[in-house]
Short mmCIF file of C-alpha atoms in Angstrom, two decimals:
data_model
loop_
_atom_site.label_atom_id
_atom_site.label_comp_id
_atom_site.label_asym_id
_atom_site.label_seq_id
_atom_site.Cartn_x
_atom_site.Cartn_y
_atom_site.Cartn_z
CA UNK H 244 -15.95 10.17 -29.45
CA UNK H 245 -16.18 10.60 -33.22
CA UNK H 246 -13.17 10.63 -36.08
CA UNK H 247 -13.65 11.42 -39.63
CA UNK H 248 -11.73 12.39 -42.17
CA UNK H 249 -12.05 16.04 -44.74
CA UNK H 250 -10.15 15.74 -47.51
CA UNK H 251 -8.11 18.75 -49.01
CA UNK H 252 -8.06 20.81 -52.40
CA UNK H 253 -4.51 20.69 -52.49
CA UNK H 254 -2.07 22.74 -52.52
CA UNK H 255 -2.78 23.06 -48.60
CA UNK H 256 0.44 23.54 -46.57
CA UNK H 257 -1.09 23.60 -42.15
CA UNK H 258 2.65 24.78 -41.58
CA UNK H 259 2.03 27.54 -43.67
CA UNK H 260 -1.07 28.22 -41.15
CA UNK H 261 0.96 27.36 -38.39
CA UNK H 262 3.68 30.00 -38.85
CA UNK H 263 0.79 32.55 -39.60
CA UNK H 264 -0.82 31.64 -36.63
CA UNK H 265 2.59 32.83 -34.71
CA UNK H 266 1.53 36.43 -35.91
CA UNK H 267 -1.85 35.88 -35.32
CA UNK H 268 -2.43 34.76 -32.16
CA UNK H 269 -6.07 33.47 -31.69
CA UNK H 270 -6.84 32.51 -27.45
CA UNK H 271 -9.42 29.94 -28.90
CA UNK H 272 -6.56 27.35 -30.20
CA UNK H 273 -4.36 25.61 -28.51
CA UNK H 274 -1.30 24.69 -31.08
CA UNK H 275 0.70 21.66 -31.41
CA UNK H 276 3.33 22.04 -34.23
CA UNK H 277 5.08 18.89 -33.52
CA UNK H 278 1.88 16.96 -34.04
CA UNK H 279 0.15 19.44 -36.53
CA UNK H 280 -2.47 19.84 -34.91
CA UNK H 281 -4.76 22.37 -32.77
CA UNK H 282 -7.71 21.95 -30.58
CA UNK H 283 -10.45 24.36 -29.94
CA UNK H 284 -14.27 24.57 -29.43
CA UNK H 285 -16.89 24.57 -32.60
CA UNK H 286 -20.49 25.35 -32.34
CA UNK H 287 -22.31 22.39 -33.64
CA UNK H 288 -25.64 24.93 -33.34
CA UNK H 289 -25.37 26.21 -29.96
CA UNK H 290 -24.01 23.35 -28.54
CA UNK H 291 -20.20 23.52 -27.62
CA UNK H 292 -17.71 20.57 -29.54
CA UNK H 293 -14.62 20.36 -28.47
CA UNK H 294 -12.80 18.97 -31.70
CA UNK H 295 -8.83 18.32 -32.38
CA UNK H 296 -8.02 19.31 -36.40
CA UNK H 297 -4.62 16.94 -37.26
CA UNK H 298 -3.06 17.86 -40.82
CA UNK H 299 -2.55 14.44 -42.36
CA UNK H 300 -1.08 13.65 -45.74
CA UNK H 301 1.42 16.08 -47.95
CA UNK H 302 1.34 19.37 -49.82
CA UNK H 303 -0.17 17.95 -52.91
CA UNK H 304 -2.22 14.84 -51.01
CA UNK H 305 -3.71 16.69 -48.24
CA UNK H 306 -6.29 16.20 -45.57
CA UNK H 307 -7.57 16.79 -42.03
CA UNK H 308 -7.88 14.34 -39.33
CA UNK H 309 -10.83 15.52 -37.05
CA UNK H 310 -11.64 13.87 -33.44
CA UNK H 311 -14.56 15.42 -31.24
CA UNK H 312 -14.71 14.87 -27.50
CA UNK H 313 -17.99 14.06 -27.30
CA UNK H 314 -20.39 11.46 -29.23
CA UNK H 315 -22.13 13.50 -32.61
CA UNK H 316 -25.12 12.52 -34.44
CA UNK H 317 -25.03 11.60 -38.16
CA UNK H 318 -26.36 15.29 -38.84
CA UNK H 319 -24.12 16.86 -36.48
CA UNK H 320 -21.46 15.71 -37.91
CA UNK H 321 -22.38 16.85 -41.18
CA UNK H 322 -23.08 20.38 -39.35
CA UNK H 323 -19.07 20.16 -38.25
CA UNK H 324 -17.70 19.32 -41.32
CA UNK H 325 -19.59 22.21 -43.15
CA UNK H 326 -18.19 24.43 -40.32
CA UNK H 327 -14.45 22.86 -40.61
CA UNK H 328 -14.30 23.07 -44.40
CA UNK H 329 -15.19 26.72 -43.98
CA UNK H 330 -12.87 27.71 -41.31
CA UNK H 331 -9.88 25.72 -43.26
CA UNK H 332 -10.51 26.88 -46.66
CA UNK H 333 -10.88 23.28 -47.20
CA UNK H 334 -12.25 23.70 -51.34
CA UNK H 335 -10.12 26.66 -52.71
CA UNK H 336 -8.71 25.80 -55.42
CA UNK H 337 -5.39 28.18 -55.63
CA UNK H 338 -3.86 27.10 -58.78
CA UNK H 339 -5.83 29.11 -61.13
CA UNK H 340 -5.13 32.20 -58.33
CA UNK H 341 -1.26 31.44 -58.80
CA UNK H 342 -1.76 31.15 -62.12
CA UNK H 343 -2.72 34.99 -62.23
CA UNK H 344 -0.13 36.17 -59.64
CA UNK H 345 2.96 34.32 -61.34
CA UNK H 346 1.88 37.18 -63.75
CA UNK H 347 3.46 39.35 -61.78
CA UNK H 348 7.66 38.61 -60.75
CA UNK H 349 7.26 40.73 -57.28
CA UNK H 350 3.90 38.08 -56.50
CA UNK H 351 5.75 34.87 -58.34
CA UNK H 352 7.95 35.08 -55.39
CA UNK H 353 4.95 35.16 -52.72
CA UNK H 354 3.42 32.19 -54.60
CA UNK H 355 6.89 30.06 -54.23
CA UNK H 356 7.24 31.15 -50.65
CA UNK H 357 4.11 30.59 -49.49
CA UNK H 358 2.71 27.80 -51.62
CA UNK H 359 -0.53 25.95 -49.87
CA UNK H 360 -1.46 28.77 -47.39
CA UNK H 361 -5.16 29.99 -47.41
CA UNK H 362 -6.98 31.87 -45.28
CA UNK H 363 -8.27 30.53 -41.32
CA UNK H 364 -11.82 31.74 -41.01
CA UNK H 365 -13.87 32.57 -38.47
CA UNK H 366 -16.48 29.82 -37.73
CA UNK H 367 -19.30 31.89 -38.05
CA UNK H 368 -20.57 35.59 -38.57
CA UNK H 369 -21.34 36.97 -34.75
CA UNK H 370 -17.62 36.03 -33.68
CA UNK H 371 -15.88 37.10 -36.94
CA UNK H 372 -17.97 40.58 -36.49
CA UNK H 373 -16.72 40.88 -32.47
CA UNK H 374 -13.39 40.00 -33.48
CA UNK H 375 -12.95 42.95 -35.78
CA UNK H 376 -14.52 45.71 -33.74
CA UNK H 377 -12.03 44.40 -30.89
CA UNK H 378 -9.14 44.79 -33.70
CA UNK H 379 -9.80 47.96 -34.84
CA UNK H 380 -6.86 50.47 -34.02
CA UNK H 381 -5.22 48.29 -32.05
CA UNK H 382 -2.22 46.03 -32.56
CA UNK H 383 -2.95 42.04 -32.93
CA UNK H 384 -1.78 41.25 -29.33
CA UNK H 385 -3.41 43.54 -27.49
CA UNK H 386 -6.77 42.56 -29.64
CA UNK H 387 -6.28 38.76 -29.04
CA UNK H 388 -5.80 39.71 -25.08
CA UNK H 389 -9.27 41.76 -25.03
CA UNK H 390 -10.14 38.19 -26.97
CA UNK H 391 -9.65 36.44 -24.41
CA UNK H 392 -10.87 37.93 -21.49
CA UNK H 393 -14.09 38.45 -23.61
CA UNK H 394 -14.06 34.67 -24.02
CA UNK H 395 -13.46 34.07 -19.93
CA UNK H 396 -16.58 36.62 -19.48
CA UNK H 397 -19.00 35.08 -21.21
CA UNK H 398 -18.07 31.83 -23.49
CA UNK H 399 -18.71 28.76 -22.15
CA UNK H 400 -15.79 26.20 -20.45
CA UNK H 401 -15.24 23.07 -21.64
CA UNK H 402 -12.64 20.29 -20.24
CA UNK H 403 -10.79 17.65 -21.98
CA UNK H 404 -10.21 14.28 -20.70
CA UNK H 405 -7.24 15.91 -18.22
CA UNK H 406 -8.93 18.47 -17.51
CA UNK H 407 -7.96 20.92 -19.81
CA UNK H 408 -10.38 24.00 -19.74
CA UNK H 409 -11.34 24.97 -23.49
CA UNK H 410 -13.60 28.56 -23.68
CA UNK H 411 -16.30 28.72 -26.93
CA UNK H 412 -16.96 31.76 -28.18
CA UNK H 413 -20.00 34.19 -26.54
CA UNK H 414 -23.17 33.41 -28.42
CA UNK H 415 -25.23 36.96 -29.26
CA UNK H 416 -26.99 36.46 -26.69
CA UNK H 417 -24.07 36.17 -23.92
CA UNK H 418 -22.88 38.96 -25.18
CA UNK H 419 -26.27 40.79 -25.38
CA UNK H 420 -26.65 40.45 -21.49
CA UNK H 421 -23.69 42.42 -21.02
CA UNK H 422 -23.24 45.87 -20.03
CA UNK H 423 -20.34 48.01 -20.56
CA UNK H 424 -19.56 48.28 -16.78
CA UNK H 425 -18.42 44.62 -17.13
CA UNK H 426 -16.33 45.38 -20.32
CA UNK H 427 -14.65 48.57 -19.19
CA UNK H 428 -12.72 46.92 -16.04
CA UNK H 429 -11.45 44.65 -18.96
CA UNK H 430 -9.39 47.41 -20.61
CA UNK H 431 -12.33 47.43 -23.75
CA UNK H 432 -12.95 51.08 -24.43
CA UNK H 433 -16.08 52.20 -23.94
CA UNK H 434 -16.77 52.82 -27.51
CA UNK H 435 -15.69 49.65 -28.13
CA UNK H 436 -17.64 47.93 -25.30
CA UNK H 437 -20.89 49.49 -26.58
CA UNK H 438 -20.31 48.46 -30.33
CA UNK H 439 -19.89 45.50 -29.33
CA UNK H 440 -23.15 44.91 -27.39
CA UNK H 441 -24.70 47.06 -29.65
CA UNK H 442 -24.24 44.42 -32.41
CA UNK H 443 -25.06 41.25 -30.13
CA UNK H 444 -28.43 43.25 -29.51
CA UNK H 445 -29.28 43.99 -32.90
CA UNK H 446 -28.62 39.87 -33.39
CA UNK H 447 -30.85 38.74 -31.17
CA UNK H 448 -33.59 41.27 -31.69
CA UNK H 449 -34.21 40.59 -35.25
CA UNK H 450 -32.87 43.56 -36.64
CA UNK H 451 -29.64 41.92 -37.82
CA UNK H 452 -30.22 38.34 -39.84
CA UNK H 453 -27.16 36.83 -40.29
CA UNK H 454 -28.14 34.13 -42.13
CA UNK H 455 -29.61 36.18 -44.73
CA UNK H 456 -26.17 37.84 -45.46
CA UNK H 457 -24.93 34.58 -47.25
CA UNK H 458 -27.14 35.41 -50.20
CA UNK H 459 -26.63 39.02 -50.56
CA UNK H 460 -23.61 40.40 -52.83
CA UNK H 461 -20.53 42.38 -50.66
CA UNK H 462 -22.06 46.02 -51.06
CA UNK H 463 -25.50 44.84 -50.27
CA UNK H 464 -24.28 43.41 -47.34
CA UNK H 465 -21.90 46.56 -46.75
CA UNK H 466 -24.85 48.77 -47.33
CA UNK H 467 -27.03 46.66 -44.57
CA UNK H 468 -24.53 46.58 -41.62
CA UNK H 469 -22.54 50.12 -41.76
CA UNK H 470 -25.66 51.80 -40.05
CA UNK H 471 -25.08 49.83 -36.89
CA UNK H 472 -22.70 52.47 -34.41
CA UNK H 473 -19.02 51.43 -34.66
CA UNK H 474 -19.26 49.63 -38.21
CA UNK H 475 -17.75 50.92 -40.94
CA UNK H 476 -16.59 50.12 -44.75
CA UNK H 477 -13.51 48.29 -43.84
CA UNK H 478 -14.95 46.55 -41.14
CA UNK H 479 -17.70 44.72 -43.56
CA UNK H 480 -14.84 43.93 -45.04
CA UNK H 481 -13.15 41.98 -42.69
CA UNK H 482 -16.35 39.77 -41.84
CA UNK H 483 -16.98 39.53 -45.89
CA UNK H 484 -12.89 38.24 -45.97
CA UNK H 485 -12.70 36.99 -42.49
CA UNK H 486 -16.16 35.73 -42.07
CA UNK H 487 -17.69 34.67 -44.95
CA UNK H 488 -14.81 33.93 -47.12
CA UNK H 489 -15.64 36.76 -50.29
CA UNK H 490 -12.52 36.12 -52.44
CA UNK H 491 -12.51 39.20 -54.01
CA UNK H 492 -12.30 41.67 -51.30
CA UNK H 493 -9.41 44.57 -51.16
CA UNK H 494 -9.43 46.38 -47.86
CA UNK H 495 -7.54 49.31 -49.29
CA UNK H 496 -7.56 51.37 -45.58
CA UNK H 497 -5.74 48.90 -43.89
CA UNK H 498 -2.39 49.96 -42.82
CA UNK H 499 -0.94 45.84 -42.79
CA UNK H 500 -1.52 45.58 -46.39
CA UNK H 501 -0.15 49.94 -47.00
CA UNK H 502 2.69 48.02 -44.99
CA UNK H 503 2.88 44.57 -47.57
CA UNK H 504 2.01 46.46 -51.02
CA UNK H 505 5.10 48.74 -50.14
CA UNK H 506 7.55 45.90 -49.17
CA UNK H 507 6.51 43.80 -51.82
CA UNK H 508 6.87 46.19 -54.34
CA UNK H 509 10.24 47.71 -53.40
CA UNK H 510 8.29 51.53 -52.86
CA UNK H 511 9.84 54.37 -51.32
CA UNK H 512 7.12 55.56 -49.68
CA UNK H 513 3.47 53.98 -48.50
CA UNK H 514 1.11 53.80 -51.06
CA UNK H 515 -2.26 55.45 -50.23
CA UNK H 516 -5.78 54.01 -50.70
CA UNK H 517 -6.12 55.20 -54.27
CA UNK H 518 -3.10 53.86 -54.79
CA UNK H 519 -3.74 50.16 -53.74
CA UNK H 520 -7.22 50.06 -55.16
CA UNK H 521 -5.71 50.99 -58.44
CA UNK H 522 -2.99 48.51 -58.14
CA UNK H 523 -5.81 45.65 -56.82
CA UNK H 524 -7.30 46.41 -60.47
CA UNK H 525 -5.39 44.14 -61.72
CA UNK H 526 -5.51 41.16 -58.42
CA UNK H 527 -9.32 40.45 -59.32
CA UNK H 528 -11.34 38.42 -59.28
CA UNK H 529 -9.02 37.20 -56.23
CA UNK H 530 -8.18 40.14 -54.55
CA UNK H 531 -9.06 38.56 -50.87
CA UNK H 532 -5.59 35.74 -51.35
CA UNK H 533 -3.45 38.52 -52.51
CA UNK H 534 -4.00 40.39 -49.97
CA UNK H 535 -3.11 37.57 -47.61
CA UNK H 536 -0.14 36.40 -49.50
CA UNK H 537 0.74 40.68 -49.32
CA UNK H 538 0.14 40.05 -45.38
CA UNK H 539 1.86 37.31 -45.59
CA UNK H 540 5.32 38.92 -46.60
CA UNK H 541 4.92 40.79 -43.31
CA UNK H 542 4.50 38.49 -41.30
CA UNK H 543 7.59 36.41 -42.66
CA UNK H 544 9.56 39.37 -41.98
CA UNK H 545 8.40 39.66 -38.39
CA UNK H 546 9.11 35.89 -37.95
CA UNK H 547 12.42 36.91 -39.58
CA UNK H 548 11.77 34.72 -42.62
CA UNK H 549 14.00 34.64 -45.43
CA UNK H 550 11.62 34.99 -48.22
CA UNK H 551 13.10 36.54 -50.89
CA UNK H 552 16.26 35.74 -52.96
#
């Protein structure tokens, strides 16, 4: 067993991520408020971790407390750490972000509301990618149910000390052995199924580098992946936001933030893509945290937050 410490850019507020988390259901964590804390499984390459994340410290002193379950090399652990800092935002520094939004009286409120939340990544690029086909056009529940039962498929089990069974995400090439006759008793549509192992495919033949995405700019990367069946603009999107943490991404199609831009701005009627891009003009260079802090507003309303005066 390892235990190390990350320190925090602060402000970082984990029960800001926790409540989000209660809209966002994700079958890979297993959530412990009262301790704030989750477990789940990280790749350290392909090798399964299980690793508990404990919030430690205060809104303007913050840090995480990480434990594996297992014994990690000096390089492995340097390997996790890379992976945790990712997934947590860990380095974001939001003040100059609020900075800009306090510009704005409908976003000062978001930033007082919400102060310290950033965005939960995916851990890396296959999963994020899988994650949103599974989403798209269907509501987050349903999509974290097809999540799961993706996961029991074809990720790998691991146990705690009691016994508790922890699933890892399908590597490519899990998924790439698949067929869509074991999807489609799974409720996956077959569309869906075959996009799916369409994409693990592409991974593990070579046609797909994912590595080689972290040095190309958003529409190169856009450009690259929306010829693969089933992958559109605002998909690319979501693994450039989701995935590989872009700030500065604005997915104008999606009907959460049609949802957020309208309640946060007190309109009558849903804006329309033009509409949002034109008011995102103004959200850059950080248009990926307004957009969840936009989100965000929904969510508190579904969680029947009182976020407004």
């Amino acid at each position: 067993m390892r235990t190390f410490t990350i320190p925090l850019t602060p402000p970082y507020s984990f029960e800001r991520l926790l409540q989000r988390l209660q809209t966002h259901p994700d079958p890979q964590l297993e959530v412990q408020p009262e301790h704030n804390m989750l477990r789940r499984i990280f790749r350290v390459g392909t090798r399964p971790v299980l690793t508990r994340v404990q919030f430690v410290g205060e809104l303007e002193q913050p840090a995480l407390k990480i434990e594996t379950a297992s014994a990690l090399s000096a390089a492995e652990q340097r390997e996790l750490e890379r992976t945790i800092r990712h997934v947590f935002s860990a380095d974001l520094d939001l003040l100059p972000i609020y900075e800009q939004m306090r510009e704005e009286p409908e976003l000062a409120v978001l930033v007082d509301r919400f102060s310290g939340l950033r965005l939960m990544h995916d851990s890396d690029l296959f999963q994020s990618m899988v994650k949103t086909i599974i989403g798209q056009q269907i509501n987050l529940t349903f999509a974290a149910n097809l999540t799961q039962r993706l996961l029991t498929l074809a990720g790998e089990e691991v146990a705690d000390e009691q016994g508790v069974k922890f699933l890892a995400f399908p590597t490519a090439e899990a998924a790439a052995r698949l067929s869509t006759e074991d999807l489609r008793p799974l409720q996956f549509s077959q569309r869906k199924a075959e996009y799916i192992i369409d994409y693990a495919r592409a991974i593990v033949d070579g046609k797909v580098d994912l590595e080689r995405l972290w040095a190309m700019e958003d529409e190169e990367i856009i450009a690259h992946l929306t010829p693969l069946r089933g992958i559109g603009r605002w998909t690319v999107e979501c693994l450039l936001m989701f995935g590989m943490g872009r700030p500065n991404l604005l997915p104008a199609a999606d009907i959460g933030l049609r949802n957020g831009i309208a309640l946060v701005y007190k309109m009558d009627n849903k804006p329309d893509e033009r509409e949002i891009r034109r008011i995102g003009e103004r959200w850059a260079p950080w248009r990926s945290i307004y957009s969840l802090y936009i989100w965000e507003a929904v969510g508190a309303v579904k969680r029947k937050e009182v976020w407004e005066e």
